[in-house]
Tab-separated table of C-alpha atoms and ligand atoms in Angstrom:
chain	number	residue	atom	x	y	z
A	6	UNK	CA	0.000	0.000	0.000
A	7	UNK	CA	1.361	3.345	-1.089
A	8	UNK	CA	1.061	6.187	1.436
A	9	UNK	CA	1.879	9.846	1.416
A	10	UNK	CA	1.782	12.848	3.716
A	11	UNK	CA	0.779	16.198	2.274
A	12	UNK	CA	0.659	19.975	2.677
A	13	UNK	CA	-0.907	22.564	0.355
A	14	UNK	CA	-1.465	26.288	-0.101
A	15	UNK	CA	-2.949	28.666	-2.650
A	16	UNK	CA	-2.420	32.418	-2.769
A	17	UNK	CA	-3.812	35.224	-4.908
A	18	UNK	CA	-0.375	36.795	-5.281
A	19	UNK	CA	0.345	40.492	-5.382
A	20	UNK	CA	-1.106	41.542	-8.750
A	21	UNK	CA	-4.306	39.618	-9.457
A	22	UNK	CA	-7.601	40.675	-7.886
A	23	UNK	CA	-8.952	37.125	-7.601
A	24	UNK	CA	-7.569	33.653	-7.185
A	25	UNK	CA	-8.607	31.519	-10.157
A	26	UNK	CA	-6.493	28.570	-9.007
A	27	UNK	CA	-8.169	25.713	-7.144
A	28	UNK	CA	-6.482	23.089	-4.982
A	29	UNK	CA	-7.661	19.788	-3.554
A	30	UNK	CA	-5.665	17.189	-1.623
A	31	UNK	CA	-6.409	14.195	0.589
A	32	UNK	CA	-4.721	10.894	1.492
A	33	UNK	CA	-5.025	9.465	-2.020
A	34	UNK	CA	-5.642	12.345	-4.436
A	35	UNK	CA	-3.995	15.717	-5.126
A	36	UNK	CA	-5.225	18.218	-7.737
A	37	UNK	CA	-4.343	21.731	-8.876
A	38	UNK	CA	-6.453	23.548	-11.484
A	39	UNK	CA	-5.401	26.943	-12.867
A	40	UNK	CA	-8.526	28.527	-14.321
A	41	UNK	CA	-8.592	31.086	-17.096
A	42	UNK	CA	-11.323	33.355	-18.420
A	43	UNK	CA	-12.669	36.784	-17.560
A	44	UNK	CA	-15.360	37.789	-15.049
A	45	UNK	CA	-14.541	34.976	-12.598
A	46	UNK	CA	-15.159	32.338	-15.307
A	47	UNK	CA	-11.713	30.879	-14.596
A	48	UNK	CA	-12.727	30.192	-11.016
A	49	UNK	CA	-15.845	28.408	-12.247
A	50	UNK	CA	-13.888	26.217	-14.679
A	51	UNK	CA	-11.239	25.346	-12.069
A	52	UNK	CA	-13.857	24.481	-9.450
A	53	UNK	CA	-15.847	22.350	-11.889
A	54	UNK	CA	-12.728	20.430	-12.917
A	55	UNK	CA	-11.607	19.794	-9.343
A	56	UNK	CA	-15.062	18.572	-8.350
A	57	UNK	CA	-15.418	16.319	-11.414
A	58	UNK	CA	-12.026	14.674	-10.863
A	59	UNK	CA	-12.565	14.306	-7.118
A	60	UNK	CA	-15.974	12.677	-7.614
A	61	UNK	CA	-14.831	10.506	-10.550
A	62	UNK	CA	-11.750	9.267	-8.703
A	63	UNK	CA	-13.626	8.345	-5.555
A	64	UNK	CA	-16.114	6.365	-7.661
A	65	UNK	CA	-13.389	4.532	-9.595
A	66	UNK	CA	-9.848	4.766	-8.192
A	67	UNK	CA	-8.136	3.441	-11.315
A	68	UNK	CA	-6.168	5.031	-14.153
A	69	UNK	CA	-9.274	4.727	-16.318
A	70	UNK	CA	-11.413	6.297	-13.612
A	71	UNK	CA	-9.108	9.313	-13.429
A	72	UNK	CA	-8.897	9.695	-17.206
A	73	UNK	CA	-12.673	9.491	-17.508
A	74	UNK	CA	-13.107	12.048	-14.741
A	75	UNK	CA	-11.010	14.586	-16.664
A	76	UNK	CA	-12.884	13.803	-19.875
A	77	UNK	CA	-16.096	14.378	-17.968
A	78	UNK	CA	-14.758	17.671	-16.569
A	79	UNK	CA	-13.924	18.716	-20.129
A	80	UNK	CA	-17.463	18.052	-21.350
A	81	UNK	CA	-18.962	19.855	-18.364
A	82	UNK	CA	-16.880	22.994	-18.801
A	83	UNK	CA	-17.455	23.056	-22.587
A	84	UNK	CA	-21.213	22.693	-22.080
A	85	UNK	CA	-21.313	25.356	-19.362
A	86	UNK	CA	-19.380	27.830	-21.518
A	87	UNK	CA	-21.877	27.262	-24.356
A	88	UNK	CA	-24.888	27.798	-22.132
A	89	UNK	CA	-23.583	30.856	-20.310
A	90	UNK	CA	-22.280	33.695	-22.494
A	91	UNK	CA	-20.395	35.218	-19.551
A	92	UNK	CA	-18.392	31.973	-19.328
A	93	UNK	CA	-17.384	32.042	-23.000
A	94	UNK	CA	-13.700	31.219	-23.439
A	95	UNK	CA	-13.182	29.771	-19.987
A	96	UNK	CA	-11.003	26.762	-19.334
A	97	UNK	CA	-8.533	25.369	-16.882
A	98	UNK	CA	-5.312	23.459	-16.570
A	99	UNK	CA	-5.285	20.349	-14.459
A	100	UNK	CA	-2.529	18.430	-12.782
A	101	UNK	CA	-3.501	15.500	-10.586
A	102	UNK	CA	-1.790	12.661	-8.760
A	103	UNK	CA	-3.995	9.810	-7.596
A	104	UNK	CA	-3.213	6.513	-5.953
A	105	UNK	CA	-4.692	4.125	-8.468
A	106	UNK	CA	-5.440	0.435	-8.099
A	107	UNK	CA	-4.481	-1.754	-11.044
A	108	UNK	CA	-5.781	-5.164	-12.158
A	109	UNK	CA	-3.431	-6.992	-9.790
A	110	UNK	CA	-4.708	-4.943	-6.858
A	111	UNK	CA	-1.529	-2.895	-6.510
A	112	UNK	CA	-1.893	0.724	-5.447
A	113	UNK	CA	0.585	3.152	-7.020
A	114	UNK	CA	0.728	6.882	-7.910
A	115	UNK	CA	-0.424	8.028	-11.362
A	116	UNK	CA	0.052	11.527	-12.790
A	117	UNK	CA	-2.485	13.139	-15.128
A	118	UNK	CA	-1.866	16.458	-16.757
A	119	UNK	CA	-3.301	19.007	-19.207
A	120	UNK	CA	-1.901	22.547	-19.571
A	121	UNK	CA	1.098	24.259	-17.959
A	122	UNK	CA	0.710	23.452	-14.279
A	123	UNK	CA	3.645	21.307	-13.262
A	124	UNK	CA	4.728	18.234	-11.311
A	125	UNK	CA	8.276	17.773	-9.997
A	126	UNK	CA	9.817	14.827	-8.234
A	127	UNK	CA	12.374	15.545	-5.481
A	128	UNK	CA	14.952	13.054	-4.286
A	129	UNK	CA	18.096	13.800	-2.285
A	130	UNK	CA	17.744	17.535	-2.927
A	131	UNK	CA	17.537	17.120	-6.695
A	132	UNK	CA	14.473	18.113	-8.668
A	133	UNK	CA	13.137	16.546	-11.859
A	134	UNK	CA	10.185	17.839	-13.841
A	135	UNK	CA	7.675	15.057	-14.580
A	136	UNK	CA	5.255	17.028	-16.755
A	137	UNK	CA	5.683	18.649	-20.157
A	138	UNK	CA	4.090	22.101	-20.444
A	139	UNK	CA	1.339	22.249	-23.069
A	140	UNK	CA	2.278	25.764	-24.141
A	141	UNK	CA	3.269	26.981	-27.589
A	142	UNK	CA	6.827	27.869	-26.545
A	143	UNK	CA	7.442	24.551	-24.756
A	144	UNK	CA	5.999	22.526	-27.650
A	145	UNK	CA	8.440	24.369	-29.910
A	146	UNK	CA	11.316	23.454	-27.603
A	147	UNK	CA	10.328	19.781	-27.881
A	148	UNK	CA	10.181	20.184	-31.678
A	149	UNK	CA	13.664	21.750	-31.663
A	150	UNK	CA	12.495	25.151	-32.887
A	151	UNK	CA	13.479	26.964	-29.672
A	152	UNK	CA	16.098	26.442	-26.991
A	153	UNK	CA	14.838	26.290	-23.379
A	154	UNK	CA	16.484	29.698	-22.815
A	155	UNK	CA	14.593	31.221	-25.748
A	156	UNK	CA	11.346	29.652	-24.561
A	157	UNK	CA	11.720	31.168	-21.080
A	158	UNK	CA	11.353	34.689	-22.495
A	159	UNK	CA	9.237	33.864	-25.559
A	160	UNK	CA	6.003	35.922	-25.858
A	161	UNK	CA	3.992	32.752	-26.450
A	162	UNK	CA	5.300	30.943	-23.362
A	163	UNK	CA	1.960	31.473	-21.610
A	164	UNK	CA	-0.207	30.500	-24.558
A	165	UNK	CA	-1.632	27.041	-23.912
A	166	UNK	CA	-1.946	24.379	-26.590
A	167	UNK	CA	-4.246	22.247	-24.450
A	168	UNK	CA	-6.742	22.926	-21.708
A	169	UNK	CA	-9.763	21.470	-19.953
A	170	UNK	CA	-13.031	22.841	-21.373
A	171	UNK	CA	-11.456	24.492	-24.402
A	172	UNK	CA	-12.440	22.027	-27.145
A	173	UNK	CA	-14.708	19.018	-27.532
A	174	UNK	CA	-11.656	16.781	-27.705
A	175	UNK	CA	-9.006	16.625	-25.007
A	176	UNK	CA	-5.618	14.958	-24.865
A	177	UNK	CA	-4.451	13.960	-21.410
A	178	UNK	CA	-0.879	13.006	-20.503
A	179	UNK	CA	-0.985	9.972	-18.220
A	180	UNK	CA	2.059	8.431	-16.544
A	181	UNK	CA	2.856	6.127	-13.685
A	182	UNK	CA	5.122	7.676	-11.075
A	183	UNK	CA	8.050	5.531	-10.018
A	184	UNK	CA	9.045	6.809	-6.584
A	185	UNK	CA	10.845	5.587	-3.496
A	186	UNK	CA	10.067	6.056	0.170
A	187	UNK	CA	11.136	9.587	1.192
A	188	UNK	CA	10.643	11.038	-2.296
A	189	UNK	CA	8.615	14.224	-2.503
A	190	UNK	CA	6.277	15.378	-5.258
A	191	UNK	CA	5.713	19.080	-5.870
A	192	UNK	CA	2.591	20.093	-7.803
A	193	UNK	CA	2.221	23.778	-8.644
A	194	UNK	CA	0.546	26.334	-10.866
A	195	UNK	CA	2.655	28.538	-13.139
A	196	UNK	CA	2.403	31.339	-10.571
A	197	UNK	CA	5.084	29.426	-8.652
A	198	UNK	CA	7.212	27.986	-11.449
A	199	UNK	CA	7.362	31.282	-13.357
A	200	UNK	CA	8.606	33.173	-10.311
A	201	UNK	CA	11.220	30.748	-9.013
A	202	UNK	CA	14.042	29.018	-10.825
A	203	UNK	CA	14.577	25.279	-10.487
A	204	UNK	CA	17.396	25.573	-7.964
A	205	UNK	CA	15.275	27.693	-5.615
A	206	UNK	CA	12.340	25.323	-6.032
A	207	UNK	CA	14.538	22.328	-5.291
A	208	UNK	CA	16.180	23.911	-2.265
A	209	UNK	CA	12.978	25.082	-0.553
A	210	UNK	CA	10.837	22.037	-1.454
A	211	UNK	CA	13.521	19.624	-0.211
A	212	UNK	CA	14.082	21.390	3.101
A	213	UNK	CA	13.807	18.917	5.976
A	214	UNK	CA	11.740	21.201	8.217
A	215	UNK	CA	8.453	19.591	7.311
A	216	UNK	CA	5.981	19.868	4.484
A	217	UNK	CA	3.896	22.754	5.872
A	218	UNK	CA	6.960	24.907	6.379
A	219	UNK	CA	8.232	24.149	2.867
A	220	UNK	CA	4.892	25.071	1.295
A	221	UNK	CA	4.702	28.349	3.211
A	222	UNK	CA	8.236	29.235	2.159
A	223	UNK	CA	7.543	28.449	-1.497
A	224	UNK	CA	4.531	30.800	-1.552
A	225	UNK	CA	6.451	33.477	0.273
A	226	UNK	CA	9.378	33.184	-2.158
A	227	UNK	CA	7.053	33.506	-5.174
A	228	UNK	CA	5.454	36.622	-3.667
A	229	UNK	CA	8.849	38.038	-2.945
A	230	UNK	CA	9.795	37.432	-6.560
A	231	UNK	CA	6.827	39.499	-7.778
A	232	UNK	CA	3.743	37.382	-7.164
A	233	UNK	CA	2.381	38.301	-10.611
A	234	UNK	CA	-0.024	35.353	-10.774
A	235	UNK	CA	-1.996	33.162	-8.433
A	236	UNK	CA	0.342	30.780	-6.575
A	237	UNK	CA	-0.699	27.214	-5.745
A	238	UNK	CA	1.452	24.479	-4.226
A	239	UNK	CA	0.918	20.890	-3.107
A	240	UNK	CA	3.808	18.992	-1.555
A	241	UNK	CA	3.551	15.228	-1.058
A	242	UNK	CA	6.045	12.981	0.708
A	243	UNK	CA	5.874	9.222	0.247
A	244	UNK	CA	6.192	7.025	3.304
A	245	UNK	CA	5.915	3.923	1.193
A	246	UNK	CA	5.565	3.515	-2.561
A	247	UNK	CA	4.573	0.598	-4.744
A	248	UNK	CA	5.268	0.587	-8.454
A	249	UNK	CA	2.402	-0.161	-10.820
A	250	UNK	CA	2.379	-3.744	-12.134
A	251	UNK	CA	2.179	-2.373	-15.679
A	252	UNK	CA	3.298	1.272	-15.619
A	253	UNK	CA	1.687	3.639	-18.118
A	254	UNK	CA	3.128	6.630	-19.917
A	255	UNK	CA	1.035	7.930	-22.747
A	256	UNK	CA	-1.199	10.683	-24.018
A	257	UNK	CA	-4.849	9.697	-24.062
A	258	UNK	CA	-6.977	11.564	-26.563
A	259	UNK	CA	-10.708	11.465	-26.680
A	260	UNK	CA	-13.008	12.097	-29.585
A	261	UNK	CA	-16.145	14.098	-28.922
A	262	UNK	CA	-19.151	11.964	-27.913
A	263	UNK	CA	-20.818	10.361	-30.938
A	264	UNK	CA	-23.592	12.451	-32.435
A	265	UNK	CA	-26.991	10.782	-32.666
A	266	UNK	CA	-27.853	10.060	-36.282
A	267	UNK	CA	-31.427	8.785	-36.336
A	268	UNK	CA	-31.785	9.386	-40.067
A	269	UNK	CA	-28.899	7.067	-40.819
A	270	UNK	CA	-30.153	4.186	-38.684
A	271	UNK	CA	-33.641	4.622	-40.129
A	272	UNK	CA	-32.206	4.384	-43.598
A	273	UNK	CA	-30.364	1.190	-42.712
A	274	UNK	CA	-33.511	-0.333	-41.242
A	275	UNK	CA	-35.520	0.554	-44.331
A	276	UNK	CA	-32.950	-1.129	-46.511
A	277	UNK	CA	-33.144	-4.389	-44.571
A	278	UNK	CA	-36.934	-4.824	-44.488
A	279	UNK	CA	-38.717	-4.587	-47.890
A	280	UNK	CA	-41.612	-2.167	-47.787
A	281	UNK	CA	-44.952	-2.568	-49.512
A	282	UNK	CA	-43.482	-0.401	-52.263
A	283	UNK	CA	-40.777	-2.986	-52.960
A	284	UNK	CA	-43.321	-5.801	-53.011
A	285	UNK	CA	-45.643	-3.830	-55.305
A	286	UNK	CA	-42.761	-3.157	-57.650
A	287	UNK	CA	-41.823	-6.853	-57.696
A	288	UNK	CA	-45.428	-7.930	-58.476
A	289	UNK	CA	-45.693	-5.307	-61.217
A	290	UNK	CA	-42.371	-6.415	-62.683
A	291	UNK	CA	-43.425	-10.074	-62.773
A	292	UNK	CA	-46.773	-9.106	-64.333
A	293	UNK	CA	-44.999	-7.187	-67.087
A	294	UNK	CA	-42.678	-10.127	-67.766
A	295	UNK	CA	-45.585	-12.618	-67.824
A	296	UNK	CA	-47.563	-10.291	-70.089
A	297	UNK	CA	-44.634	-10.015	-72.473
A	298	UNK	CA	-44.262	-13.790	-72.619
A	299	UNK	CA	-48.024	-14.162	-73.261
A	300	UNK	CA	-47.902	-11.646	-76.114
A	301	UNK	CA	-44.938	-13.390	-77.726
A	302	UNK	CA	-46.672	-16.748	-77.351
A	303	UNK	CA	-49.902	-15.381	-78.868
A	304	UNK	CA	-47.936	-13.979	-81.780
A	305	UNK	CA	-45.988	-17.227	-82.238
A	306	UNK	CA	-49.176	-19.376	-82.499
A	307	UNK	CA	-51.450	-16.805	-84.095
A	308	UNK	CA	-51.182	-18.348	-87.553
A	309	UNK	CA	-51.237	-21.618	-89.507
A	310	UNK	CA	-49.328	-22.753	-92.526
A	311	UNK	CA	-48.942	-25.804	-94.710
A	312	UNK	CA	-45.765	-27.757	-94.357
A	313	UNK	CA	-44.242	-31.095	-95.173
A	314	UNK	CA	-44.528	-34.015	-92.809
A	315	UNK	CA	-42.585	-36.787	-94.437
A	316	UNK	CA	-44.246	-37.419	-97.813
A	317	UNK	CA	-47.520	-35.746	-96.956
A	318	UNK	CA	-48.766	-32.234	-96.318
A	319	UNK	CA	-49.603	-31.180	-92.749
A	320	UNK	CA	-51.106	-28.097	-91.162
A	321	UNK	CA	-48.769	-26.435	-88.736
A	322	UNK	CA	-49.737	-23.968	-86.033
A	323	UNK	CA	-47.136	-21.249	-85.498
A	324	UNK	CA	-44.686	-19.118	-87.428
A	325	UNK	CA	-42.724	-21.064	-90.094
A	326	UNK	CA	-39.379	-20.495	-88.393
A	327	UNK	CA	-40.718	-20.324	-84.842
A	328	UNK	CA	-40.551	-17.370	-82.463
A	329	UNK	CA	-37.977	-17.547	-79.675
A	330	UNK	CA	-38.572	-20.896	-77.946
A	331	UNK	CA	-42.131	-21.295	-79.407
A	332	UNK	CA	-41.587	-23.745	-82.269
A	333	UNK	CA	-44.364	-24.564	-84.789
A	334	UNK	CA	-46.306	-27.762	-84.156
A	335	UNK	CA	-48.420	-30.048	-86.381
A	336	UNK	CA	-52.146	-29.763	-85.665
A	337	UNK	CA	-53.477	-31.851	-88.595
A	338	UNK	CA	-51.879	-34.225	-91.050
A	339	UNK	CA	-53.485	-34.788	-94.445
A	340	UNK	CA	-53.358	-37.798	-96.732
A	341	UNK	CA	-52.283	-35.579	-99.620
A	342	UNK	CA	-48.820	-36.493	-100.825
A	343	UNK	CA	-46.343	-33.795	-101.748
A	344	UNK	CA	-46.044	-35.249	-105.218
A	345	UNK	CA	-49.812	-34.948	-105.651
A	346	UNK	CA	-49.364	-31.170	-106.056
A	347	UNK	CA	-48.397	-29.194	-109.106
A	348	UNK	CA	-44.938	-27.570	-109.064
A	349	UNK	CA	-46.545	-24.169	-108.281
A	350	UNK	CA	-48.480	-25.689	-105.403
A	351	UNK	CA	-45.375	-27.396	-104.014
A	352	UNK	CA	-43.651	-24.035	-103.897
A	353	UNK	CA	-46.465	-22.732	-101.717
A	354	UNK	CA	-45.941	-25.491	-99.181
A	355	UNK	CA	-43.326	-24.415	-96.666
A	356	UNK	CA	-42.357	-21.395	-94.764
A	357	UNK	CA	-44.079	-18.674	-96.688
A	358	UNK	CA	-47.764	-19.672	-96.721
A	359	UNK	CA	-49.770	-18.499	-93.798
A	360	UNK	CA	-53.470	-18.846	-93.161
A	361	UNK	CA	-55.509	-17.228	-90.422
A	362	UNK	CA	-57.122	-20.469	-89.158
A	363	UNK	CA	-57.091	-24.256	-89.371
A	364	UNK	CA	-60.092	-24.542	-91.683
A	365	UNK	CA	-58.641	-22.192	-94.237
A	366	UNK	CA	-55.327	-24.040	-94.135
A	367	UNK	CA	-57.054	-27.354	-94.807
A	368	UNK	CA	-59.091	-25.742	-97.596
A	369	UNK	CA	-55.908	-24.452	-99.171
A	370	UNK	CA	-54.316	-27.891	-99.066
A	371	UNK	CA	-57.364	-29.454	-100.661
A	372	UNK	CA	-57.464	-26.735	-103.286
A	373	UNK	CA	-53.842	-27.232	-104.255
A	374	UNK	CA	-54.471	-30.982	-104.466
A	375	UNK	CA	-57.573	-30.327	-106.580
A	376	UNK	CA	-55.548	-28.230	-109.023
A	377	UNK	CA	-53.161	-31.128	-109.419
A	378	UNK	CA	-56.007	-33.638	-110.052
A	379	UNK	CA	-57.496	-31.345	-112.670
A	380	UNK	CA	-54.113	-31.241	-114.313
A	381	UNK	CA	-54.040	-35.042	-114.398
A	382	UNK	CA	-57.408	-35.351	-116.264
A	383	UNK	CA	-57.580	-32.243	-118.468
A	384	UNK	CA	-55.029	-29.748	-119.702
A	385	UNK	CA	-57.131	-26.596	-119.458
A	386	UNK	CA	-57.999	-26.119	-115.832
A	387	UNK	CA	-54.618	-25.185	-114.386
A	388	UNK	CA	-55.605	-21.556	-114.503
A	389	UNK	CA	-58.966	-22.007	-112.750
A	390	UNK	CA	-59.440	-19.033	-110.457
A	391	UNK	CA	-59.673	-19.803	-106.747
A	392	UNK	CA	-63.045	-18.110	-106.409
A	393	UNK	CA	-64.791	-20.815	-108.496
A	394	UNK	CA	-63.696	-23.744	-106.334
A	395	UNK	CA	-65.398	-22.804	-103.098
A	396	UNK	CA	-67.818	-25.752	-103.203
A	397	UNK	CA	-65.113	-28.262	-103.987
A	398	UNK	CA	-62.933	-27.068	-101.223
A	399	UNK	CA	-65.600	-27.433	-98.578
A	400	UNK	CA	-66.554	-30.969	-99.607
A	401	UNK	CA	-63.048	-32.367	-99.935
A	402	UNK	CA	-62.044	-31.116	-96.549
A	403	UNK	CA	-63.396	-34.420	-95.141
A	404	UNK	CA	-60.490	-36.305	-96.695
A	405	UNK	CA	-58.176	-35.158	-93.967
A	406	UNK	CA	-57.374	-37.150	-90.882
A	407	UNK	CA	-56.507	-35.835	-87.521
A	408	UNK	CA	-52.952	-36.426	-86.401
A	409	UNK	CA	-52.533	-33.990	-83.608
A	410	UNK	CA	-54.685	-31.483	-81.856
A	411	UNK	CA	-53.712	-28.020	-80.732
B	17	MN	MN1	-1.606	30.740	-13.561
C-alpha cells in the first residue's frame, strides 16, 4: 500500500484581484487547477474540474477512472461555456496525482496532466520535472524550434496548446510515477514555477523542516519574486511507494461523444426490411414479364401454314421459323402427298404460306391438291381461279385425318 503525507497552499499573489487557481488534496488524491477566463469564469472552470475529478476518482480509483473524470470535466466545462455567455472562453489546466489500483490490486501513484501546471519529483535535494508544459513555446522546444532559454522569455510561453473545457476533444498526458520512500512530489501552478528558478524550487521544497513549512516558504518566495499570478502548491512525501504492475506513460486523446444520427439508422432499417413499395414493384415487374411472354406466345401461335410431314402435307400452327422458344407444331396431317401437287403448289408449301385459321389451311391444301387432279385429267384447268372452287374445297375437306390437336 502506497502512502503519502501532504501539505498545500494557494495564494492570490500580489497583482491579481482574484484567485482563479483551485487546490484539492487528501490521502489518495492531489489536484491543482489553474482557471482562465474573464469575469470569474476561470474560477468556475477550475472548481468544476476539481469537483469532477474528485468525484470521478472516488467512484473509480483506477487510471481509467481518473482519465474518464477529466474527460467528464472537459465536457462539463465546454457545455457550461456554451450555455452561459459570460463563461465564453473559460477553461482550466489540471494536474492531478492519484493513488490508483491496477488489475493486480496494486496501489501506485499516477500523474495526469493538461496545460502548464507542473509536477516535480524531489529526491536527495535534486528536482526533476515530470510534466511537459502544453504551451506553444514549450511545444516548440520539444520540436527543436526553440532552446529552453529562448522559450523562457518567448512571448507565447503562456499560450496554452491544451486545456480542460477548451475544445470538444481533449488529450491527457498519463504516466505512472516511479518513486521511493522519502521522495517528494511538488505540484504547482505557473504562478510558482514562473517566479522561481529550479534551484530555488529544489532547495525550498527539499528542506527537511516539514511539508507545511516548505509550502509556506515556497509561496512566500514567489510573492517576494513578484507574485504576478496566483500561486498554488501541493507537496507530497511518500512514506511507502509501490510501483504499478504495468506502468503507463502515454497521451490519451478522446473524440467528442458520438452524435446521434437517427436518419442514418432509419435508412439502414428501411434497406433491410422490404416495404410494400418494394413488393408492389416486384409484383408489377413479374406481371410485365408474364404479359410479355403471353404476347410473344400469342404472336408465335397466331397463324397456320402448310408444311411437309414426311411425304404428306400437314397443317402447322405457329410461325414457319418459330418465335424464340415457341416452335411450330403439327395440328393436322393430311393424306395428300407432296407429289400430288403441281410444281406451283409445291412451292407454296413451306415457310411462306400463312393462313388465319385451321379450316382455311385445310381448304388451301385441298385446293392445291384439286388443281393437281385437274391437271391429271384435263389440260385446261390449271388456270382455274380460286373463287370458283369454293364448293369443292368445302366438300373435300373431309379427306383429312386428324394427327394432332392443338
Ligand atoms: Mn496561472
